[in-house]
mmCIF file of C-alpha atoms in Angstrom:
data_model
loop_
_atom_site.group_PDB
_atom_site.id
_atom_site.type_symbol
_atom_site.label_atom_id
_atom_site.label_comp_id
_atom_site.label_asym_id
_atom_site.label_seq_id
_atom_site.Cartn_x
_atom_site.Cartn_y
_atom_site.Cartn_z
ATOM 1 C CA VAL A 1 0.000 0.000 0.000
ATOM 2 C CA HIS A 2 1.135 3.513 -0.681
ATOM 3 C CA PHE A 3 1.183 6.081 2.060
ATOM 4 C CA ARG A 4 0.603 9.001 -0.310
ATOM 5 C CA LYS A 5 -2.304 10.954 -1.733
ATOM 6 C CA VAL A 6 -4.815 8.434 -3.087
ATOM 7 C CA GLU A 7 -5.060 8.381 -6.901
ATOM 8 C CA PHE A 8 -7.646 5.730 -7.789
ATOM 9 C CA LYS A 9 -11.247 6.904 -8.146
ATOM 10 C CA ASP A 10 -12.833 4.213 -5.961
ATOM 11 C CA LYS A 11 -10.399 5.027 -3.118
ATOM 12 C CA VAL A 12 -10.934 8.786 -3.547
ATOM 13 C CA ASP A 13 -14.718 8.274 -3.355
ATOM 14 C CA GLN A 14 -14.264 6.222 -0.209
ATOM 15 C CA MET A 15 -12.152 9.003 1.362
ATOM 16 C CA GLU A 16 -14.754 11.636 0.453
ATOM 17 C CA ARG A 17 -17.531 9.606 2.126
ATOM 18 C CA ASP A 18 -15.446 9.420 5.313
ATOM 19 C CA ASP A 19 -15.725 5.633 5.149
ATOM 20 C CA SER A 20 -11.952 5.235 5.142
ATOM 21 C CA VAL A 21 -11.667 5.357 8.940
ATOM 22 C CA PHE A 22 -13.501 2.057 9.124
ATOM 23 C CA LYS A 23 -11.676 0.349 6.236
ATOM 24 C CA PHE A 24 -8.224 -1.206 6.122
ATOM 25 C CA ASP A 25 -7.849 -0.843 2.340
ATOM 26 C CA PHE A 26 -8.132 2.926 1.949
ATOM 27 C CA LEU A 27 -4.718 3.378 0.287
ATOM 28 C CA ASP A 28 -3.646 2.476 -3.255
ATOM 29 C CA VAL A 29 -2.198 -1.014 -3.618
ATOM 30 C CA ILE A 30 1.419 -1.693 -4.587
ATOM 31 C CA GLU A 31 0.362 -3.947 -7.472
ATOM 32 C CA SER A 32 -0.897 -0.825 -9.299
ATOM 33 C CA ASP A 33 2.597 0.691 -9.544
ATOM 34 C CA PRO A 34 3.589 1.423 -13.145
ATOM 35 C CA VAL A 35 7.029 -0.188 -12.680
ATOM 36 C CA LYS A 36 6.541 -3.844 -11.779
ATOM 37 C CA GLY A 37 9.216 -5.210 -9.478
ATOM 38 C CA SER A 38 10.077 -1.867 -7.891
ATOM 39 C CA TRP A 39 9.345 -3.214 -4.396
ATOM 40 C CA SER A 40 11.509 -5.725 -2.565
ATOM 41 C CA LEU A 41 10.040 -7.674 0.379
ATOM 42 C CA HIS A 42 12.227 -9.835 2.634
ATOM 43 C CA LEU A 43 11.957 -11.607 5.973
ATOM 44 C CA ASP A 44 14.807 -11.340 8.456
ATOM 45 C CA THR A 45 16.718 -14.457 9.511
ATOM 46 C CA THR A 46 14.317 -15.126 12.395
ATOM 47 C CA GLY A 47 11.273 -14.889 10.123
ATOM 48 C CA SER A 48 9.580 -12.482 12.500
ATOM 49 C CA VAL A 49 10.270 -9.122 10.845
ATOM 50 C CA SER A 50 9.408 -8.229 7.262
ATOM 51 C CA ASN A 51 11.447 -5.560 5.478
ATOM 52 C CA LEU A 52 10.183 -3.597 2.490
ATOM 53 C CA ARG A 53 12.415 -1.536 0.204
ATOM 54 C CA ASN A 54 11.589 0.629 -2.784
ATOM 55 C CA MET A 55 14.010 0.128 -5.662
ATOM 56 C CA LEU A 56 12.701 3.104 -7.660
ATOM 57 C CA TRP A 57 13.358 5.529 -4.799
ATOM 58 C CA PRO A 58 16.511 4.105 -3.146
ATOM 59 C CA GLY A 59 16.654 4.858 0.544
ATOM 60 C CA TYR A 60 13.036 4.069 1.474
ATOM 61 C CA TYR A 61 12.686 1.276 4.016
ATOM 62 C CA ALA A 62 9.726 -0.058 5.974
ATOM 63 C CA TYR A 63 9.430 -2.855 8.495
ATOM 64 C CA HIS A 64 6.728 -4.768 10.349
ATOM 65 C CA LYS A 65 7.149 -7.208 13.211
ATOM 66 C CA ILE A 66 4.822 -10.028 12.244
ATOM 67 C CA GLY A 67 1.954 -10.707 14.650
ATOM 68 C CA THR A 68 2.300 -7.340 16.393
ATOM 69 C CA THR A 69 1.300 -3.727 15.825
ATOM 70 C CA MET A 70 4.964 -2.697 15.665
ATOM 71 C CA TYR A 71 5.889 -1.144 12.308
ATOM 72 C CA GLY A 72 7.684 1.843 10.889
ATOM 73 C CA SER A 73 9.322 3.368 7.866
ATOM 74 C CA PHE A 74 11.910 5.942 6.990
ATOM 75 C CA TYR A 75 13.610 7.545 4.024
ATOM 76 C CA CYS A 76 17.337 8.261 4.055
ATOM 77 C CA GLY A 77 18.010 8.788 0.349
ATOM 78 C CA ASP A 78 19.090 11.785 -1.666
ATOM 79 C CA GLY A 79 15.754 12.338 -3.428
ATOM 80 C CA ARG A 80 16.910 11.041 -6.793
ATOM 81 C CA LYS A 81 14.820 8.517 -8.688
ATOM 82 C CA ASN A 82 16.554 5.342 -9.919
ATOM 83 C CA HIS A 83 16.060 5.743 -13.691
ATOM 84 C CA ASP A 84 18.078 2.554 -14.300
ATOM 85 C CA LEU A 85 15.510 0.315 -12.581
ATOM 86 C CA PRO A 86 13.875 -0.980 -15.823
ATOM 87 C CA PHE A 87 17.317 -2.203 -16.927
ATOM 88 C CA MET A 88 17.942 -3.870 -13.548
ATOM 89 C CA LEU A 89 14.769 -5.979 -13.572
#
């Protein structure tokens, strides 16, 4: 899911109706990204923490401890898009 301004019409309509507070799917889904394969999802060696990285915007990381409400994300990049990604996939 993207934590950005919602772009798809059905999600925008849902936000305008104020239904989104009661829904878990109020953000756009990752599968709708124009560049397929731009997300990398891995489990740590214990299998209890999932790590998500964005290959199009290097420096974005997110994590979630499975089975808990512990999660977070941060960006520590230089703000430059990886234009070489289509050649890397």
